JSON list of C-alpha atoms and ligand atoms in Angstrom, two decimals:
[
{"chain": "Y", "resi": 1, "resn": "UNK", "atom": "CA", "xyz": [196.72, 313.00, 137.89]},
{"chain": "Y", "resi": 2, "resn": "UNK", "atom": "CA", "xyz": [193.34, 312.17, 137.15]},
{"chain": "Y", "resi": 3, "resn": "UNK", "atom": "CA", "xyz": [190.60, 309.47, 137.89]},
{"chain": "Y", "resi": 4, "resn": "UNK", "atom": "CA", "xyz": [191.56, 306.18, 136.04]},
{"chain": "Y", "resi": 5, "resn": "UNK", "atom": "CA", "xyz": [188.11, 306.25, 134.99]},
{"chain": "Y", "resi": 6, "resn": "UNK", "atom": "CA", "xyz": [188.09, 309.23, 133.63]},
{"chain": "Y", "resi": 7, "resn": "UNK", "atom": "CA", "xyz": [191.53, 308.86, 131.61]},
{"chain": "Y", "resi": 8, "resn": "UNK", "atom": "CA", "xyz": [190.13, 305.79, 130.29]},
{"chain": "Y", "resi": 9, "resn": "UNK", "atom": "CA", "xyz": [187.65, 307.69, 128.81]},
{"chain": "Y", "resi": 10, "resn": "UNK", "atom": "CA", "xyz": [189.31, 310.79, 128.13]},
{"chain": "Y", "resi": 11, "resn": "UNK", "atom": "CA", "xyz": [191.71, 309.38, 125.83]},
{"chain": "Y", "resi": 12, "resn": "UNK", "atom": "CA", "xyz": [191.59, 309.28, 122.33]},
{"chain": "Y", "resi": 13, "resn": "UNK", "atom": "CA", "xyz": [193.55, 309.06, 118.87]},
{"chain": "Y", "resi": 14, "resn": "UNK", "atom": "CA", "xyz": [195.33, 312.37, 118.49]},
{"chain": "Y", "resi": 15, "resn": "UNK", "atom": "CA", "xyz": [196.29, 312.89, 114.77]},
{"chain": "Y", "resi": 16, "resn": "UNK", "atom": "CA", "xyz": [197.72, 316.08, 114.73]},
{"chain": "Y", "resi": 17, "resn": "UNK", "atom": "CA", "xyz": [200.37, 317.55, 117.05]},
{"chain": "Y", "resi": 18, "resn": "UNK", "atom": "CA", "xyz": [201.63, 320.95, 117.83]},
{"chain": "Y", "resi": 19, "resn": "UNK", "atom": "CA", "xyz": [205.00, 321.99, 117.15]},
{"chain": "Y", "resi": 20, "resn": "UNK", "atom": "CA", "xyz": [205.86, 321.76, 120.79]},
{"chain": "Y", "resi": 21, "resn": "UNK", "atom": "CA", "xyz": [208.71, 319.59, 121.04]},
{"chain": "Y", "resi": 22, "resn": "UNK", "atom": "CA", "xyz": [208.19, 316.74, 124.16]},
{"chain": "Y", "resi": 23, "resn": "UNK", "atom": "CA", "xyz": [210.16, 317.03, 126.91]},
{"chain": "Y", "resi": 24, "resn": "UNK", "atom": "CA", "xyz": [212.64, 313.92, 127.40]},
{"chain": "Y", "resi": 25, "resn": "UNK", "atom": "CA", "xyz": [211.31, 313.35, 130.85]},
{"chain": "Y", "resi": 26, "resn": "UNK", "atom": "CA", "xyz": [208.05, 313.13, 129.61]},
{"chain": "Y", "resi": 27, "resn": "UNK", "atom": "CA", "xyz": [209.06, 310.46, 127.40]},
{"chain": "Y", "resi": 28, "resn": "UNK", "atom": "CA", "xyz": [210.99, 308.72, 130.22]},
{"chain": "Y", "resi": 29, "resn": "UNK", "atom": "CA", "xyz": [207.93, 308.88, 132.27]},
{"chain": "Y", "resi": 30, "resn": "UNK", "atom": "CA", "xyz": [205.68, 306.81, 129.18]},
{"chain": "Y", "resi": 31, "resn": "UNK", "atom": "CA", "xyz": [207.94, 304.22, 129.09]},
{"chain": "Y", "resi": 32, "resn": "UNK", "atom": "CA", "xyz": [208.28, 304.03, 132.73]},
{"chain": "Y", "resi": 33, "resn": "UNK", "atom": "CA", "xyz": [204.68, 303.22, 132.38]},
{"chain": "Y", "resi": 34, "resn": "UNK", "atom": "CA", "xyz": [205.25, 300.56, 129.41]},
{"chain": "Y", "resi": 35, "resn": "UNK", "atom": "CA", "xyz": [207.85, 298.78, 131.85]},
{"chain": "Y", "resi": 36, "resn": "UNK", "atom": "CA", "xyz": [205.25, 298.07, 134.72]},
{"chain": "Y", "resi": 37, "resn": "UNK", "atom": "CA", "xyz": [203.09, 296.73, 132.50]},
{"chain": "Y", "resi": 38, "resn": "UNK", "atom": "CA", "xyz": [202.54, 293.20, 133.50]},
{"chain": "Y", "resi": 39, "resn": "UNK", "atom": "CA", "xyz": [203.74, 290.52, 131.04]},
{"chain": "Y", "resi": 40, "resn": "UNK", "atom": "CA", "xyz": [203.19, 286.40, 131.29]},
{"chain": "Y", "resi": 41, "resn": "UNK", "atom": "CA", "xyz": [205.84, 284.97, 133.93]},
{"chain": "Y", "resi": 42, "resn": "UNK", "atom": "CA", "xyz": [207.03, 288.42, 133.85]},
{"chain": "Y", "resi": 43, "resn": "UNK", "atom": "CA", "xyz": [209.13, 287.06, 130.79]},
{"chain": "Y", "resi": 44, "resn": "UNK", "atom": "CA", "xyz": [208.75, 291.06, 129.63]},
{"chain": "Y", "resi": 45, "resn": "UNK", "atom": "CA", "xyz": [209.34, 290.20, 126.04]},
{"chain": "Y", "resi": 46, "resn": "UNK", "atom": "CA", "xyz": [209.46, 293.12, 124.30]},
{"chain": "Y", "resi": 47, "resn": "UNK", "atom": "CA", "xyz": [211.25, 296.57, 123.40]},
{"chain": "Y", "resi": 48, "resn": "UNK", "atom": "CA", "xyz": [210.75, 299.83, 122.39]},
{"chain": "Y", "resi": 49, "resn": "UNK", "atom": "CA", "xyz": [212.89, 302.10, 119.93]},
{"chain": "Y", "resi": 50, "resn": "UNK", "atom": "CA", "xyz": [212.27, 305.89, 120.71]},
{"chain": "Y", "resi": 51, "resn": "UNK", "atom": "CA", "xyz": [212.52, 307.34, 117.16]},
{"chain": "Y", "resi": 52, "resn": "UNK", "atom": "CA", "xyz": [213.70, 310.76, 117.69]},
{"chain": "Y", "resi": 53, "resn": "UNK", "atom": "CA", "xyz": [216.24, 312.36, 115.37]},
{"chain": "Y", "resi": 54, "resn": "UNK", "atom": "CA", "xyz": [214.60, 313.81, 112.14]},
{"chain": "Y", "resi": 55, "resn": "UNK", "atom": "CA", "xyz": [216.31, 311.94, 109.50]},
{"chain": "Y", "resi": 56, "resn": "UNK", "atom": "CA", "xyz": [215.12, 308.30, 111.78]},
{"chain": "Y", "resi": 57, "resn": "UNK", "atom": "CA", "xyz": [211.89, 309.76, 111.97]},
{"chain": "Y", "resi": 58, "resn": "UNK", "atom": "CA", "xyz": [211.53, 310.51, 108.60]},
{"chain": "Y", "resi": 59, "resn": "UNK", "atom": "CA", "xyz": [212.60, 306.97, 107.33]},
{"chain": "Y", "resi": 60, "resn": "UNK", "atom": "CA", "xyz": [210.22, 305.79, 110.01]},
{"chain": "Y", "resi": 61, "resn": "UNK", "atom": "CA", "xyz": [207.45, 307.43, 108.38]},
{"chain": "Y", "resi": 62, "resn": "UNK", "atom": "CA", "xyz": [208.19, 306.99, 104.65]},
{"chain": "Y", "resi": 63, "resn": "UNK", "atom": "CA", "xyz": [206.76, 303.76, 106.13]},
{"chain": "Y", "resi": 64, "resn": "UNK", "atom": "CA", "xyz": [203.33, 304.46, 107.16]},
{"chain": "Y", "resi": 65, "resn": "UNK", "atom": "CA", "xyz": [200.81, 307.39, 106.05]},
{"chain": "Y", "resi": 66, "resn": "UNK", "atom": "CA", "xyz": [199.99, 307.42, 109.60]},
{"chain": "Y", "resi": 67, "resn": "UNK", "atom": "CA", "xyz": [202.43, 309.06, 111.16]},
{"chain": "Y", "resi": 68, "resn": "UNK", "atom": "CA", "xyz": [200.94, 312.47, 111.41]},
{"chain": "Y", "resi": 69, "resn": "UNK", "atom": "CA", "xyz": [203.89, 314.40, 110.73]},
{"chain": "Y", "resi": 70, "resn": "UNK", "atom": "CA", "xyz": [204.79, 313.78, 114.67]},
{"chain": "Y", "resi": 71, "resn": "UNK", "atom": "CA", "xyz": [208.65, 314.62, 115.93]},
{"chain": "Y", "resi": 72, "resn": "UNK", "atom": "CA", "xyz": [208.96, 311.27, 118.32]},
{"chain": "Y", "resi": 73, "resn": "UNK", "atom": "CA", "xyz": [207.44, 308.19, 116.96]},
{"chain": "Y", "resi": 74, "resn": "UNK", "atom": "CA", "xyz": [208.06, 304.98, 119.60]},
{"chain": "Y", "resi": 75, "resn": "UNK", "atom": "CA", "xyz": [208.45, 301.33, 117.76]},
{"chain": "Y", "resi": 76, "resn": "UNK", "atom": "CA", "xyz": [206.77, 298.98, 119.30]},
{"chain": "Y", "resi": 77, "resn": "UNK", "atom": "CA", "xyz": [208.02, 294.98, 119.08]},
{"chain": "Y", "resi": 78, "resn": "UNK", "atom": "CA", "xyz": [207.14, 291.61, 120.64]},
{"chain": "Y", "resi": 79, "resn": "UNK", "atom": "CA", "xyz": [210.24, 289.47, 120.87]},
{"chain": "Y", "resi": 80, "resn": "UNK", "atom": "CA", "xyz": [209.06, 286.08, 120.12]},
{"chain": "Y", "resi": 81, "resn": "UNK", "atom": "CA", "xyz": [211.90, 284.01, 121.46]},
{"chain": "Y", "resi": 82, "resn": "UNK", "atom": "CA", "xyz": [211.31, 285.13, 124.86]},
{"chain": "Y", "resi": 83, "resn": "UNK", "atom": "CA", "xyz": [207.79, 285.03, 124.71]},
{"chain": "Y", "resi": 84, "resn": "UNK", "atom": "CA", "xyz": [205.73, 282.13, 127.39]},
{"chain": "Y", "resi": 85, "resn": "UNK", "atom": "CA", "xyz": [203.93, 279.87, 125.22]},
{"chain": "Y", "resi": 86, "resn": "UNK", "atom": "CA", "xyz": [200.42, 278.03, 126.97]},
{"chain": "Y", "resi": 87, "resn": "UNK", "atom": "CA", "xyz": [201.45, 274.46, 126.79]},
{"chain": "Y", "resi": 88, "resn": "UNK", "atom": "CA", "xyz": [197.97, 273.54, 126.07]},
{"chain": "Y", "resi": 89, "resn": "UNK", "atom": "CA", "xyz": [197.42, 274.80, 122.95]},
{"chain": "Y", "resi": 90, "resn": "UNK", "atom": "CA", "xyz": [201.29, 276.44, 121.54]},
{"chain": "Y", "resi": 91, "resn": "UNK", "atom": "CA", "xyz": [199.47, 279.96, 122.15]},
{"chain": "Y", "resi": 92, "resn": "UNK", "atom": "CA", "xyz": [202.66, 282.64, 122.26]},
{"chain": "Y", "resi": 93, "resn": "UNK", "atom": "CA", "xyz": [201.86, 285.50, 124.37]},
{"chain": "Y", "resi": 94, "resn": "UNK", "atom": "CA", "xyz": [204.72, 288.27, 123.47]},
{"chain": "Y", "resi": 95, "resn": "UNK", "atom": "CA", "xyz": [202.25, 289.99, 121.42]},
{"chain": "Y", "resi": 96, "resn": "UNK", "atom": "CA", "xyz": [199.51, 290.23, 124.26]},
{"chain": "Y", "resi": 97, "resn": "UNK", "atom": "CA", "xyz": [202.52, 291.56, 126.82]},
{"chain": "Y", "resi": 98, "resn": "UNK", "atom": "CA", "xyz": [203.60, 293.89, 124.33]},
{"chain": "Y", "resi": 99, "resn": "UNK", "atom": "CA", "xyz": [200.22, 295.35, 124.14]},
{"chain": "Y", "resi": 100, "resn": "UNK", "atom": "CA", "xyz": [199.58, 295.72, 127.59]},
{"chain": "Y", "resi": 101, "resn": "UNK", "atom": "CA", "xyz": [203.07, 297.71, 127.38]},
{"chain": "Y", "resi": 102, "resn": "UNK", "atom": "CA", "xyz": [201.43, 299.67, 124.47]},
{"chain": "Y", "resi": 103, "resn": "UNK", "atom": "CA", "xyz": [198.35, 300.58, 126.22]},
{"chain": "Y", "resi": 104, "resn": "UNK", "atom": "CA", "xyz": [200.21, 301.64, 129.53]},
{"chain": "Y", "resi": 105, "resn": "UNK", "atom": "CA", "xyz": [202.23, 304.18, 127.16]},
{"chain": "Y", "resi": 106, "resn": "UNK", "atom": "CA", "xyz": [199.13, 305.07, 125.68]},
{"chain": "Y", "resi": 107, "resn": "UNK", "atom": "CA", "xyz": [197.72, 305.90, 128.41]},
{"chain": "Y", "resi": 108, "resn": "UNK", "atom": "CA", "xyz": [200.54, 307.35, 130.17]},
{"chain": "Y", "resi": 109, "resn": "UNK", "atom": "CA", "xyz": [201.04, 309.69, 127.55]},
{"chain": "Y", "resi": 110, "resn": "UNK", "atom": "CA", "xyz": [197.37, 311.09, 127.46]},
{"chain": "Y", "resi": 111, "resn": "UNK", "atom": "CA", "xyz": [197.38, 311.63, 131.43]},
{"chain": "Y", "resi": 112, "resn": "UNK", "atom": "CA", "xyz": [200.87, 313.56, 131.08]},
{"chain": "Y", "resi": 113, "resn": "UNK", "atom": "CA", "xyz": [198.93, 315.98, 128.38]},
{"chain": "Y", "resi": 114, "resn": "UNK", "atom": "CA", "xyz": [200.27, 314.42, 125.28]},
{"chain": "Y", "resi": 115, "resn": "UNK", "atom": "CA", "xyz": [198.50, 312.84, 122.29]},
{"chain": "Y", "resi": 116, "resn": "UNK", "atom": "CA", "xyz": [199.15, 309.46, 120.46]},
{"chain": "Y", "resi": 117, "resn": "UNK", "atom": "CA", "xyz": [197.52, 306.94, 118.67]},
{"chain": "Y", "resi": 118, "resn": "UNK", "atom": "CA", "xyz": [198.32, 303.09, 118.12]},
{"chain": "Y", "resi": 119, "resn": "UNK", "atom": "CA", "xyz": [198.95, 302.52, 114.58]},
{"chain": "Y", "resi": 120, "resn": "UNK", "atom": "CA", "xyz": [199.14, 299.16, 113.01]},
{"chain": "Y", "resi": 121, "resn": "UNK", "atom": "CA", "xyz": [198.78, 299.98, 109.63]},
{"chain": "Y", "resi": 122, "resn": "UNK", "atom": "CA", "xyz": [202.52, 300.66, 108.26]},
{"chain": "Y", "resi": 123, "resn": "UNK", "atom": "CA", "xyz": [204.66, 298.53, 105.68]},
{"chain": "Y", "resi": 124, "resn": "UNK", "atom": "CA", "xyz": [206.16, 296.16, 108.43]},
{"chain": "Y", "resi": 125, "resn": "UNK", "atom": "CA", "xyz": [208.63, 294.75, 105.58]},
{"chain": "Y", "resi": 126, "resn": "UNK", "atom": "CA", "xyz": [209.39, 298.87, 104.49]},
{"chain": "Y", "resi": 127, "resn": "UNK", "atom": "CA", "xyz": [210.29, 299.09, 108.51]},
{"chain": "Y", "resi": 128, "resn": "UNK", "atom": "CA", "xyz": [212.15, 296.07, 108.89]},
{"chain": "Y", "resi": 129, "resn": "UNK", "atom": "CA", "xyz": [214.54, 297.64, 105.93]},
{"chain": "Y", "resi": 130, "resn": "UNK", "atom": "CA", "xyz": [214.64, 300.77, 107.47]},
{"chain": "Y", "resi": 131, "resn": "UNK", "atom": "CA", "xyz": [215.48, 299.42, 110.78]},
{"chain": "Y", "resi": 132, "resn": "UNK", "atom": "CA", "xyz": [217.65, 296.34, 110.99]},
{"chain": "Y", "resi": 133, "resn": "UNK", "atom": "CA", "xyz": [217.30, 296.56, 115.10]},
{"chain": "Y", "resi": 134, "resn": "UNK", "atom": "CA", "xyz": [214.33, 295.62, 115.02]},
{"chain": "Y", "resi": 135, "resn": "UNK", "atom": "CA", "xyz": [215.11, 292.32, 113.51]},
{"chain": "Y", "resi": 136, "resn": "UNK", "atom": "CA", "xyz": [213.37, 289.29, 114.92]},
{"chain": "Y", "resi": 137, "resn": "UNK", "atom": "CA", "xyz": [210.75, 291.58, 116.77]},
{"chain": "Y", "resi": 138, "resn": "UNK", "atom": "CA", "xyz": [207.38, 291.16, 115.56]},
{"chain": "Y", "resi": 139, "resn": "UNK", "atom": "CA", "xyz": [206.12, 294.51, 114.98]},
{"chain": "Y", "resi": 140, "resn": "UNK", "atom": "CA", "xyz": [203.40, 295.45, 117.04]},
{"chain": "Y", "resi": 141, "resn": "UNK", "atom": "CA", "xyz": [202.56, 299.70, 116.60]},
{"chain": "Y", "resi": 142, "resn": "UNK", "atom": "CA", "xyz": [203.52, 302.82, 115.75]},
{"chain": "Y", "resi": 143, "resn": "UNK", "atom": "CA", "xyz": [203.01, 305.26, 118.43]},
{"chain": "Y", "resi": 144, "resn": "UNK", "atom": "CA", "xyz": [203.22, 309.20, 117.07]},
{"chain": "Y", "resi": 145, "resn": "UNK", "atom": "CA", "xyz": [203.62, 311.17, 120.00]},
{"chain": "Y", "resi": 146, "resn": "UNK", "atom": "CA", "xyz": [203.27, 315.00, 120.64]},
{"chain": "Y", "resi": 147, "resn": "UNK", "atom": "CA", "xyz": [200.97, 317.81, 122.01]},
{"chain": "Y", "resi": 148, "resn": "UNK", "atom": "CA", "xyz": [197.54, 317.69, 120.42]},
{"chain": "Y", "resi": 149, "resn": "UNK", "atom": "CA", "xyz": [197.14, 320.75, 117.57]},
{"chain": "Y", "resi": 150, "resn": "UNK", "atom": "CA", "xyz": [195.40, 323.55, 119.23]},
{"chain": "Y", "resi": 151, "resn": "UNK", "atom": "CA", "xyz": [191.39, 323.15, 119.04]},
{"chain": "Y", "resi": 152, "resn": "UNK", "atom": "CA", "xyz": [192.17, 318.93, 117.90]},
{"chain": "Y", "resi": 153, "resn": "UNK", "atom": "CA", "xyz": [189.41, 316.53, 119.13]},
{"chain": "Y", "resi": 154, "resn": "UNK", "atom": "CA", "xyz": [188.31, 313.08, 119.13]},
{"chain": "Y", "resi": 155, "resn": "UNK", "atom": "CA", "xyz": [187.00, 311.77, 116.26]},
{"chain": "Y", "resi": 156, "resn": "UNK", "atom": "CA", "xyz": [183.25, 310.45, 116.00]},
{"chain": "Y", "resi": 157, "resn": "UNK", "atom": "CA", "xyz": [184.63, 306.91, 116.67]},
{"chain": "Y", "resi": 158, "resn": "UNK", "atom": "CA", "xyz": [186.08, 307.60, 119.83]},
{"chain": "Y", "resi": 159, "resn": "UNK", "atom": "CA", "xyz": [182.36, 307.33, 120.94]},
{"chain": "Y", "resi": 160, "resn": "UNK", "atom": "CA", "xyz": [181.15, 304.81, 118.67]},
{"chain": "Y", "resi": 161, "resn": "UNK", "atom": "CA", "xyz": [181.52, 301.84, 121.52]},
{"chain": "Y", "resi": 162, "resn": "UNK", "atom": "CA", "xyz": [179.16, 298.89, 121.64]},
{"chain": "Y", "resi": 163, "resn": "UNK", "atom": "CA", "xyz": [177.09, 298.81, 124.96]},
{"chain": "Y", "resi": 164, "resn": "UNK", "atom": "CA", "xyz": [178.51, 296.42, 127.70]},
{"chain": "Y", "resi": 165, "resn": "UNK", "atom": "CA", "xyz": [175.50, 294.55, 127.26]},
{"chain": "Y", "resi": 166, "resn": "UNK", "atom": "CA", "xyz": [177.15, 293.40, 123.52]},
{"chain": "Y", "resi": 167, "resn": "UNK", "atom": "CA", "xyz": [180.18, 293.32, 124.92]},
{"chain": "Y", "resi": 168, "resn": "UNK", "atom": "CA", "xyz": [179.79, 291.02, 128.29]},
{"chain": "Y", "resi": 169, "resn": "UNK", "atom": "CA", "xyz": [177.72, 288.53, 129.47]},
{"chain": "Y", "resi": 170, "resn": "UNK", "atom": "CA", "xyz": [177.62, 287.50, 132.82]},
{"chain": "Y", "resi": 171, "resn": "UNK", "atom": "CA", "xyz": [177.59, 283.69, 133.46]},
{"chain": "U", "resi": 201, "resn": "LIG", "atom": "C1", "xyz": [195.54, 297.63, 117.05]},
{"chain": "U", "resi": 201, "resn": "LIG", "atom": "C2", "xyz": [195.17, 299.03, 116.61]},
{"chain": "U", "resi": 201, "resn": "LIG", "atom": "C3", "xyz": [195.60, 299.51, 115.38]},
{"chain": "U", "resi": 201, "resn": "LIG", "atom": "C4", "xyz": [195.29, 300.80, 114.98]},
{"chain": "U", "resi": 201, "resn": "LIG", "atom": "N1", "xyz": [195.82, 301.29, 113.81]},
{"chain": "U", "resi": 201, "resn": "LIG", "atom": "C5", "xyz": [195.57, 302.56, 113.45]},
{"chain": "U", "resi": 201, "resn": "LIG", "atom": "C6", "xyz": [196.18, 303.11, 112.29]},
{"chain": "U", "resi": 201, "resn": "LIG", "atom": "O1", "xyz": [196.98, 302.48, 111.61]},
{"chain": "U", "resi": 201, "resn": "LIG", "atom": "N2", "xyz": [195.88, 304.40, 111.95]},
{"chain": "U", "resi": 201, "resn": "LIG", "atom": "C7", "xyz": [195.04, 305.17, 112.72]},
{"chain": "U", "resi": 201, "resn": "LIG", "atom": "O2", "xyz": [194.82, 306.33, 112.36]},
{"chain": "U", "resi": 201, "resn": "LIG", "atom": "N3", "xyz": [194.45, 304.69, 113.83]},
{"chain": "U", "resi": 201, "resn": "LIG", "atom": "C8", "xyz": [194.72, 303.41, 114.22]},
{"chain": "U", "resi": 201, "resn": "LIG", "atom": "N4", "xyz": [194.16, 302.91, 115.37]},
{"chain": "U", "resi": 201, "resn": "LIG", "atom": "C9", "xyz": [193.29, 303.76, 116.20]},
{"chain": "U", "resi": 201, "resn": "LIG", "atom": "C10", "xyz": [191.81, 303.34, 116.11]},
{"chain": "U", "resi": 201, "resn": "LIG", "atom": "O3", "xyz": [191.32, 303.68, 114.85]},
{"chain": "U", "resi": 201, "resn": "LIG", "atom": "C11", "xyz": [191.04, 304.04, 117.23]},
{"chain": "U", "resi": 201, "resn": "LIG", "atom": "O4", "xyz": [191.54, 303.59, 118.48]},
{"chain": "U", "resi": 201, "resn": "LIG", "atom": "C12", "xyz": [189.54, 303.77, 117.18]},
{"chain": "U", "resi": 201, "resn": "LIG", "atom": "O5", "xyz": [188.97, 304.31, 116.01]},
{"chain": "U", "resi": 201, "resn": "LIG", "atom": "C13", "xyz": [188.81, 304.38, 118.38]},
{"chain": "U", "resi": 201, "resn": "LIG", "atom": "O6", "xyz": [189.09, 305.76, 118.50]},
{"chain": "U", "resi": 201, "resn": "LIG", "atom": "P1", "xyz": [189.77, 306.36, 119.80]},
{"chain": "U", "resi": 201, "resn": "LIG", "atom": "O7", "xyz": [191.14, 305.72, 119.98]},
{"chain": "U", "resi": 201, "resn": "LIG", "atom": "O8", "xyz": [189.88, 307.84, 119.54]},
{"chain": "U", "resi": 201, "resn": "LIG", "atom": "O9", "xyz": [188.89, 306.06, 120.98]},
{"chain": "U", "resi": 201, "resn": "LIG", "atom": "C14", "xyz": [194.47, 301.63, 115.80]},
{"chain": "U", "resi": 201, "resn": "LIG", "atom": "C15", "xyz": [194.06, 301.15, 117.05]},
{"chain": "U", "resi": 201, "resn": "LIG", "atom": "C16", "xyz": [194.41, 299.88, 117.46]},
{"chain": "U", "resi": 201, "resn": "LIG", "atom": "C17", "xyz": [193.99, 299.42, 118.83]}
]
């Protein structure tokens, strides 16, 4: 296990795997990870579809271009409906919850030696077709999983962050 800090860090958007299939536990222990994830009121509204047999995976990625040729691909989805909405202003949070779960299994998944990345950019209408289950979900990512190719690295952007001093002010 390492330093929180340091996984923060460490992480990065792995676009190429290895052929080395994942390990089931492994992928019980990411999702573990996704379900402590806090959510508003704890109303936990979302779900995740573990896309795992070859013909689901490739329907899965005749959707996207990102998909990285990757054997496991997890489906990310806010469920509206059960969602807390801030009376103050109608703002729905299932999508916020759902990312917290995302970036727990994104995490997860990098401090248990595997590689992922969070991809938004897939034909959500292509998916919905290809996926009735995931019916009134909102979509949220894509998340290719697998062990990172042999000698893969970070890309320049993994380092391109603003300073904290763009990022924060202190009031
Ligand atoms: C909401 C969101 C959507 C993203 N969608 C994609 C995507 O569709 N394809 C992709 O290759 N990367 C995608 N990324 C990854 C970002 O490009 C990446 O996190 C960013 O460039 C920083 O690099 P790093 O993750 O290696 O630190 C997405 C990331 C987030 C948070």
């Amino acid at each position: 296990m390492t330093d929180f800090l340091q996984l923060a860090h460490d992480r990065y958007s792995c676009r190429a795997f290895s052929e080395r299939p994942v390990e089931r536990e492994k992928i019980d222990a990411l999702l573990e990870a996704a379900v402590a994830a806090p959510t508003a009121v704890d109303r936990q509204p979302w779900h995740a579809w573990v896309v795992e047999t070859p013909e689901a995976v490739a329907r899965l990625a005749a959707c996207t271009r990102f998909h990285f040729d990757a054997r496991v691909i997890v489906m990310l989805g806010a469920d509206p409906a059960r969602s807390w909405v801030r009376k103050y202003d109608g703002r729905a949070f299932a999508d916020v919850d759902a990312s917290i779960a995302g970036t727990h299994l994104m995490l997860a998944a990098h401090d248990l030696g595997l590689g992922t990345t969070w991809v938004g950019h897939f034909d959500v209408n292509a998916v919905r077709e290809a996926f009735p289950e995931t019916e009134g979900y909102d979509l949220i990512a894509l998340f290719p999983l697998g062990y990172p190719a042999e000698g893969d690295a970070p890309s320049p952007k993994h380092l391109e962050r603003l300073p904290v001093s763009e990022l924060v002010d202190w009031v």
